[in-house]
Amino acid sequence: MPAEYIDEWPPYSPQDLNRKQGVITAARMMINAAMTAPFAGGVPQIEVHLVYGQEEQEKIARKMEELAYETENRKLRRMFKIEAVMVRESDAVIFLGDYRARETPLDLECGMCAGPLGCSYVYEKNSSKLGLIDATDRRSDTLIKGPLCLARVDDLGYAVGSALWIASQLFVDARPFITVGIAGQKLGYCPNSDIVVGILVAAQAKNPFVDVHPLYHLINMKKVIDYTRKQYIIARVLTYDYRLWDPLEGEEKEEEEG
Amino acid sequence: MAVYDGNKLAKEQLFEIAKMVASAALRAPQITGTTKIRTEIVTGEDLEPIIEIMGEIGKFNVFVRWDYETYKAAYEENKNFPLLLIGADASKPAGFDCGACGFKTCREFAKFVKENKGMGGLFIGPNCALRVLDVAIACDWACAAAALYKVDARIQGSSGGAALMLGHLEGCTAVLGLPIGPPHDLVWFSRRTMHRKFDWEEFKKFILQVQPTIFLAFPGGGRPKIKDSDKWWEREVYPLIGVDEDFVKRKQEAMANIIKIIERVASEREKKNKG
């Protein structure tokens, strides 16, 4: 009978990878809930990328740090930098995208996107012909290319909510982030979606997604350990031959070299 | 020891469940952290104008008609059947400058809101996409909470829109309705309340209008016939593209009725408050 050892230390050790397997299983259950969430008309519109692993998560975090300096918005810059740390500390990332949010709106004239302007807003501000949106021009000088059909965005919210509810049921920590979603979308996850939300999932002693301080991008577990690695060895400058003398035993008659 | 009618108590319990469902909606995680979710529980006579307006919208909107019929039946059976309304003022931009609304900055979007704010088909808009996400996450947690207590529920734009038109959750723009119960298997899905409320002719008309491509004969001639009967080759039935004057008239009459209902309810409420 095999025995699985599970512990969160050191990160990415065999015991930590065993622990992360549980989170990936939970993430699959969360994705089930996202797929069965209510949608207007029951119309399929959600695509999902489940991403985990040191290399993949580092790429997402780096993209978020890059985007931090592409925005003039100070709140968003702060969120990109802090939430990049959270991506590194997560056990898994779920990207939920809605591939109908810009290209195939609901067409109900519900008013969610522009009130009395109805569907005219989304069809005229995007490029369209005979009521078909031309999504081929994906250039944008904003992080999300809008305008989007907000009835579809509402449906994406239901999917996100359902995933978060199951996380809560399964006792894994999870929170939704638009910063993570934007970075993921630009890296090519959920490739058909104009809006993507990133849900970070973790099962560790401390919830990585709450209780952070103002310098979290500089002072977090990974960084603190690295600062220790940077500094500690230098303290070994206090050197002597441990075989011949023990400073803790007081003065000793040193043996003559024979 | 007393013996209680479990079915009766289950119906009464719906109100307590509605409170717990509202609590779950308020606990839901948010993307922005600043969307102020508001809730209202509507019961008894206050349901009547909402149902009435849904009936009017149902005259030109089939999914709303289905909701109207189900509400009417549920209300007849249990007058205190609760409707939970969940919403927020989503027209206030979240301050991320993300571009999802189609504007480069939140400041430009706020100006667009000021110039255009008003009622659409079912919601007041314009709205910020990230705030709509927050409202939807809250609504979903409400649905999940109802599921946890094992009552059938269905998140709806129809009841939310009708309630918004009547002034419920004033100040909110994106409002959705969540009926709590009634306590029965399959109330809002595979709806028994629609039995015998439509016939073959009405269904045929519906499906031909909604799925014409299935029923088209050979399109290569440029003017394909619609197969509206088994012996479709015997008749010359074609889809006609144009303004349906009758339907437009029916829609306009229903919308005029809705305005009358709103005015009547407002004056009744004013009288009640004065007296």
PDB file of N, CA and C in Angstrom, chain B residues 50-112:
ATOM      1  N   ILE B  50     -46.236  43.461  -9.399  1.00  0.00           N
ATOM      2  CA  ILE B  50     -45.097  42.879 -10.114  1.00  0.00           C
ATOM      3  C   ILE B  50     -45.602  41.809 -11.075  1.00  0.00           C
ATOM      4  N   ILE B  51     -46.482  40.942 -10.576  1.00  0.00           N
ATOM      5  CA  ILE B  51     -47.029  39.878 -11.418  1.00  0.00           C
ATOM      6  C   ILE B  51     -47.827  40.480 -12.569  1.00  0.00           C
ATOM      7  N   GLU B  52     -48.581  41.558 -12.259  1.00  0.00           N
ATOM      8  CA  GLU B  52     -49.396  42.204 -13.297  1.00  0.00           C
ATOM      9  C   GLU B  52     -48.512  42.729 -14.427  1.00  0.00           C
ATOM     10  N   ILE B  53     -47.410  43.409 -14.069  1.00  0.00           N
ATOM     11  CA  ILE B  53     -46.533  43.957 -15.105  1.00  0.00           C
ATOM     12  C   ILE B  53     -45.886  42.822 -15.897  1.00  0.00           C
ATOM     13  N   MET B  54     -45.516  41.742 -15.215  1.00  0.00           N
ATOM     14  CA  MET B  54     -44.948  40.609 -15.939  1.00  0.00           C
ATOM     15  C   MET B  54     -45.960  40.054 -16.938  1.00  0.00           C
ATOM     16  N   GLY B  55     -47.231  40.090 -16.558  1.00  0.00           N
ATOM     17  CA  GLY B  55     -48.274  39.636 -17.477  1.00  0.00           C
ATOM     18  C   GLY B  55     -48.305  40.474 -18.741  1.00  0.00           C
ATOM     19  N   GLU B  56     -48.145  41.791 -18.578  1.00  0.00           N
ATOM     20  CA  GLU B  56     -48.144  42.677 -19.750  1.00  0.00           C
ATOM     21  C   GLU B  56     -46.935  42.407 -20.638  1.00  0.00           C
ATOM     22  N   ILE B  57     -45.750  42.317 -20.031  1.00  0.00           N
ATOM     23  CA  ILE B  57     -44.547  42.033 -20.817  1.00  0.00           C
ATOM     24  C   ILE B  57     -44.689  40.666 -21.488  1.00  0.00           C
ATOM     25  N   GLY B  58     -45.342  39.730 -20.771  1.00  0.00           N
ATOM     26  CA  GLY B  58     -45.534  38.394 -21.312  1.00  0.00           C
ATOM     27  C   GLY B  58     -46.354  38.373 -22.588  1.00  0.00           C
ATOM     28  N   LYS B  59     -47.099  39.468 -22.851  1.00  0.00           N
ATOM     29  CA  LYS B  59     -47.913  39.509 -24.071  1.00  0.00           C
ATOM     30  C   LYS B  59     -47.050  39.615 -25.314  1.00  0.00           C
ATOM     31  N   PHE B  60     -45.809  40.108 -25.159  1.00  0.00           N
ATOM     32  CA  PHE B  60     -44.955  40.166 -26.342  1.00  0.00           C
ATOM     33  C   PHE B  60     -43.604  39.498 -26.101  1.00  0.00           C
ATOM     34  N   ASN B  61     -43.499  38.762 -25.008  1.00  0.00           N
ATOM     35  CA  ASN B  61     -42.224  38.157 -24.642  1.00  0.00           C
ATOM     36  C   ASN B  61     -42.481  36.808 -23.984  1.00  0.00           C
ATOM     37  N   VAL B  62     -42.196  35.720 -24.714  1.00  0.00           N
ATOM     38  CA  VAL B  62     -42.613  34.388 -24.258  1.00  0.00           C
ATOM     39  C   VAL B  62     -41.948  33.966 -22.946  1.00  0.00           C
ATOM     40  N   PHE B  63     -40.645  34.250 -22.778  1.00  0.00           N
ATOM     41  CA  PHE B  63     -40.021  33.739 -21.544  1.00  0.00           C
ATOM     42  C   PHE B  63     -40.620  34.440 -20.320  1.00  0.00           C
ATOM     43  N   VAL B  64     -41.024  35.720 -20.499  1.00  0.00           N
ATOM     44  CA  VAL B  64     -41.646  36.427 -19.393  1.00  0.00           C
ATOM     45  C   VAL B  64     -43.042  35.892 -19.154  1.00  0.00           C
ATOM     46  N   ARG B  65     -43.731  35.488 -20.208  1.00  0.00           N
ATOM     47  CA  ARG B  65     -45.069  34.904 -20.049  1.00  0.00           C
ATOM     48  C   ARG B  65     -44.990  33.625 -19.218  1.00  0.00           C
ATOM     49  N   TRP B  66     -43.975  32.818 -19.479  1.00  0.00           N
ATOM     50  CA  TRP B  66     -43.785  31.583 -18.714  1.00  0.00           C
ATOM     51  C   TRP B  66     -43.576  31.911 -17.231  1.00  0.00           C
ATOM     52  N   ASP B  67     -42.762  32.947 -16.958  1.00  0.00           N
ATOM     53  CA  ASP B  67     -42.520  33.348 -15.570  1.00  0.00           C
ATOM     54  C   ASP B  67     -43.802  33.863 -14.944  1.00  0.00           C
ATOM     55  N   TYR B  68     -44.565  34.665 -15.721  1.00  0.00           N
ATOM     56  CA  TYR B  68     -45.821  35.239 -15.220  1.00  0.00           C
ATOM     57  C   TYR B  68     -46.789  34.133 -14.794  1.00  0.00           C
ATOM     58  N   GLU B  69     -46.968  33.117 -15.661  1.00  0.00           N
ATOM     59  CA  GLU B  69     -47.914  32.043 -15.362  1.00  0.00           C
ATOM     60  C   GLU B  69     -47.496  31.286 -14.104  1.00  0.00           C
ATOM     61  N   THR B  70     -46.179  31.071 -13.938  1.00  0.00           N
ATOM     62  CA  THR B  70     -45.701  30.323 -12.782  1.00  0.00           C
ATOM     63  C   THR B  70     -45.897  31.124 -11.498  1.00  0.00           C
ATOM     64  N   TYR B  71     -45.608  32.416 -11.559  1.00  0.00           N
ATOM     65  CA  TYR B  71     -45.825  33.289 -10.398  1.00  0.00           C
ATOM     66  C   TYR B  71     -47.292  33.310 -10.010  1.00  0.00           C
ATOM     67  N   LYS B  72     -48.159  33.474 -11.040  1.00  0.00           N
ATOM     68  CA  LYS B  72     -49.602  33.577 -10.758  1.00  0.00           C
ATOM     69  C   LYS B  72     -50.077  32.330 -10.004  1.00  0.00           C
ATOM     70  N   ALA B  73     -49.658  31.163 -10.506  1.00  0.00           N
ATOM     71  CA  ALA B  73     -50.088  29.910  -9.874  1.00  0.00           C
ATOM     72  C   ALA B  73     -49.536  29.814  -8.459  1.00  0.00           C
ATOM     73  N   ALA B  74     -48.250  30.183  -8.286  1.00  0.00           N
ATOM     74  CA  ALA B  74     -47.632  30.097  -6.956  1.00  0.00           C
ATOM     75  C   ALA B  74     -48.313  31.054  -5.988  1.00  0.00           C
ATOM     76  N   TYR B  75     -48.653  32.263  -6.485  1.00  0.00           N
ATOM     77  CA  TYR B  75     -49.280  33.263  -5.617  1.00  0.00           C
ATOM     78  C   TYR B  75     -50.675  32.823  -5.214  1.00  0.00           C
ATOM     79  N   GLU B  76     -51.422  32.223  -6.150  1.00  0.00           N
ATOM     80  CA  GLU B  76     -52.761  31.717  -5.818  1.00  0.00           C
ATOM     81  C   GLU B  76     -52.672  30.723  -4.670  1.00  0.00           C
ATOM     82  N   GLU B  77     -51.656  29.849  -4.714  1.00  0.00           N
ATOM     83  CA  GLU B  77     -51.544  28.788  -3.726  1.00  0.00           C
ATOM     84  C   GLU B  77     -51.028  29.289  -2.394  1.00  0.00           C
ATOM     85  N   ASN B  78     -50.081  30.236  -2.431  1.00  0.00           N
ATOM     86  CA  ASN B  78     -49.476  30.711  -1.184  1.00  0.00           C
ATOM     87  C   ASN B  78     -49.202  32.194  -1.317  1.00  0.00           C
ATOM     88  N   LYS B  79     -50.097  33.009  -0.734  1.00  0.00           N
ATOM     89  CA  LYS B  79     -49.986  34.455  -0.915  1.00  0.00           C
ATOM     90  C   LYS B  79     -48.698  35.026  -0.343  1.00  0.00           C
ATOM     91  N   ASN B  80     -48.068  34.281   0.614  1.00  0.00           N
ATOM     92  CA  ASN B  80     -46.853  34.820   1.209  1.00  0.00           C
ATOM     93  C   ASN B  80     -45.596  34.228   0.627  1.00  0.00           C
ATOM     94  N   PHE B  81     -45.710  33.706  -0.558  1.00  0.00           N
ATOM     95  CA  PHE B  81     -44.579  33.199  -1.302  1.00  0.00           C
ATOM     96  C   PHE B  81     -43.592  34.353  -1.561  1.00  0.00           C
ATOM     97  N   PRO B  82     -42.331  34.215  -1.097  1.00  0.00           N
ATOM     98  CA  PRO B  82     -41.423  35.364  -1.147  1.00  0.00           C
ATOM     99  C   PRO B  82     -40.657  35.506  -2.465  1.00  0.00           C
ATOM    100  N   LEU B  83     -40.507  36.756  -2.881  1.00  0.00           N
ATOM    101  CA  LEU B  83     -39.646  37.083  -4.016  1.00  0.00           C
ATOM    102  C   LEU B  83     -38.491  37.902  -3.463  1.00  0.00           C
ATOM    103  N   LEU B  84     -37.271  37.374  -3.597  1.00  0.00           N
ATOM    104  CA  LEU B  84     -36.090  38.102  -3.145  1.00  0.00           C
ATOM    105  C   LEU B  84     -35.553  38.917  -4.309  1.00  0.00           C
ATOM    106  N   LEU B  85     -35.410  40.216  -4.102  1.00  0.00           N
ATOM    107  CA  LEU B  85     -34.821  41.089  -5.130  1.00  0.00           C
ATOM    108  C   LEU B  85     -33.389  41.402  -4.724  1.00  0.00           C
ATOM    109  N   ILE B  86     -32.471  41.254  -5.668  1.00  0.00           N
ATOM    110  CA  ILE B  86     -31.054  41.512  -5.406  1.00  0.00           C
ATOM    111  C   ILE B  86     -30.573  42.504  -6.442  1.00  0.00           C
ATOM    112  N   GLY B  87     -29.865  43.547  -5.999  1.00  0.00           N
ATOM    113  CA  GLY B  87     -29.390  44.514  -6.974  1.00  0.00           C
ATOM    114  C   GLY B  87     -28.364  45.462  -6.397  1.00  0.00           C
ATOM    115  N   ALA B  88     -27.888  46.363  -7.259  1.00  0.00           N
ATOM    116  CA  ALA B  88     -26.933  47.387  -6.846  1.00  0.00           C
ATOM    117  C   ALA B  88     -26.990  48.507  -7.872  1.00  0.00           C
ATOM    118  N   ASP B  89     -26.413  49.640  -7.495  1.00  0.00           N
ATOM    119  CA  ASP B  89     -26.240  50.701  -8.475  1.00  0.00           C
ATOM    120  C   ASP B  89     -24.967  50.382  -9.245  1.00  0.00           C
ATOM    121  N   ALA B  90     -25.131  49.675 -10.371  1.00  0.00           N
ATOM    122  CA  ALA B  90     -23.968  49.271 -11.153  1.00  0.00           C
ATOM    123  C   ALA B  90     -23.543  50.355 -12.141  1.00  0.00           C
ATOM    124  N   SER B  91     -24.260  51.506 -12.133  1.00  0.00           N
ATOM    125  CA  SER B  91     -23.893  52.555 -13.083  1.00  0.00           C
ATOM    126  C   SER B  91     -22.731  53.398 -12.564  1.00  0.00           C
ATOM    127  N   LYS B  92     -22.379  53.178 -11.297  1.00  0.00           N
ATOM    128  CA  LYS B  92     -21.234  53.903 -10.743  1.00  0.00           C
ATOM    129  C   LYS B  92     -19.969  53.152 -11.129  1.00  0.00           C
ATOM    130  N   PRO B  93     -19.069  53.746 -11.943  1.00  0.00           N
ATOM    131  CA  PRO B  93     -17.906  52.978 -12.396  1.00  0.00           C
ATOM    132  C   PRO B  93     -16.999  52.572 -11.243  1.00  0.00           C
ATOM    133  N   ALA B  94     -16.302  51.423 -11.411  1.00  0.00           N
ATOM    134  CA  ALA B  94     -15.532  50.833 -10.326  1.00  0.00           C
ATOM    135  C   ALA B  94     -14.141  51.438 -10.178  1.00  0.00           C
ATOM    136  N   GLY B  95     -13.736  52.289 -11.094  1.00  0.00           N
ATOM    137  CA  GLY B  95     -12.454  52.972 -10.924  1.00  0.00           C
ATOM    138  C   GLY B  95     -11.239  52.192 -11.393  1.00  0.00           C
ATOM    139  N   PHE B  96     -11.422  51.194 -12.289  1.00  0.00           N
ATOM    140  CA  PHE B  96     -10.287  50.387 -12.746  1.00  0.00           C
ATOM    141  C   PHE B  96      -9.758  50.833 -14.111  1.00  0.00           C
ATOM    142  N   ASP B  97     -10.503  51.687 -14.836  1.00  0.00           N
ATOM    143  CA  ASP B  97     -10.118  52.071 -16.206  1.00  0.00           C
ATOM    144  C   ASP B  97      -9.825  50.836 -17.057  1.00  0.00           C
ATOM    145  N   CYS B  98     -10.691  49.820 -16.996  1.00  0.00           N
ATOM    146  CA  CYS B  98     -10.392  48.563 -17.677  1.00  0.00           C
ATOM    147  C   CYS B  98     -10.812  48.553 -19.153  1.00  0.00           C
ATOM    148  N   GLY B  99     -11.781  49.420 -19.525  1.00  0.00           N
ATOM    149  CA  GLY B  99     -12.202  49.498 -20.925  1.00  0.00           C
ATOM    150  C   GLY B  99     -13.356  48.608 -21.313  1.00  0.00           C
ATOM    151  N   ALA B 100     -13.859  47.764 -20.383  1.00  0.00           N
ATOM    152  CA  ALA B 100     -14.911  46.810 -20.758  1.00  0.00           C
ATOM    153  C   ALA B 100     -16.202  47.498 -21.174  1.00  0.00           C
ATOM    154  N   CYS B 101     -16.421  48.729 -20.715  1.00  0.00           N
ATOM    155  CA  CYS B 101     -17.641  49.461 -21.051  1.00  0.00           C
ATOM    156  C   CYS B 101     -17.524  50.133 -22.411  1.00  0.00           C
ATOM    157  N   GLY B 102     -16.334  50.115 -22.984  1.00  0.00           N
ATOM    158  CA  GLY B 102     -16.134  50.759 -24.280  1.00  0.00           C
ATOM    159  C   GLY B 102     -15.481  52.121 -24.184  1.00  0.00           C
ATOM    160  N   PHE B 103     -15.213  52.573 -22.961  1.00  0.00           N
ATOM    161  CA  PHE B 103     -14.543  53.858 -22.765  1.00  0.00           C
ATOM    162  C   PHE B 103     -13.159  53.633 -22.185  1.00  0.00           C
ATOM    163  N   LYS B 104     -12.252  54.608 -22.490  1.00  0.00           N
ATOM    164  CA  LYS B 104     -10.873  54.433 -22.062  1.00  0.00           C
ATOM    165  C   LYS B 104     -10.725  54.603 -20.544  1.00  0.00           C
ATOM    166  N   THR B 105     -11.509  55.543 -19.983  1.00  0.00           N
ATOM    167  CA  THR B 105     -11.390  55.791 -18.547  1.00  0.00           C
ATOM    168  C   THR B 105     -12.759  55.766 -17.884  1.00  0.00           C
ATOM    169  N   CYS B 106     -12.767  55.519 -16.592  1.00  0.00           N
ATOM    170  CA  CYS B 106     -14.011  55.535 -15.829  1.00  0.00           C
ATOM    171  C   CYS B 106     -14.635  56.921 -15.845  1.00  0.00           C
ATOM    172  N   ARG B 107     -13.796  57.944 -15.897  1.00  0.00           N
ATOM    173  CA  ARG B 107     -14.333  59.311 -15.887  1.00  0.00           C
ATOM    174  C   ARG B 107     -15.182  59.547 -17.144  1.00  0.00           C
ATOM    175  N   GLU B 108     -14.656  59.096 -18.319  1.00  0.00           N
ATOM    176  CA  GLU B 108     -15.434  59.273 -19.557  1.00  0.00           C
ATOM    177  C   GLU B 108     -16.721  58.471 -19.492  1.00  0.00           C
ATOM    178  N   PHE B 109     -16.658  57.258 -18.916  1.00  0.00           N
ATOM    179  CA  PHE B 109     -17.865  56.436 -18.804  1.00  0.00           C
ATOM    180  C   PHE B 109     -18.887  57.099 -17.891  1.00  0.00           C
ATOM    181  N   ALA B 110     -18.419  57.708 -16.782  1.00  0.00           N
ATOM    182  CA  ALA B 110     -19.348  58.376 -15.861  1.00  0.00           C
ATOM    183  C   ALA B 110     -20.106  59.487 -16.576  1.00  0.00           C
ATOM    184  N   LYS B 111     -19.414  60.169 -17.483  1.00  0.00           N
ATOM    185  CA  LYS B 111     -20.073  61.234 -18.255  1.00  0.00           C
ATOM    186  C   LYS B 111     -21.142  60.618 -19.162  1.00  0.00           C
ATOM    187  N   PHE B 112     -20.799  59.484 -19.798  1.00  0.00           N
ATOM    188  CA  PHE B 112     -21.747  58.777 -20.678  1.00  0.00           C
ATOM    189  C   PHE B 112     -22.988  58.355 -19.883  1.00  0.00           C
TER     190      PHE B 112
END
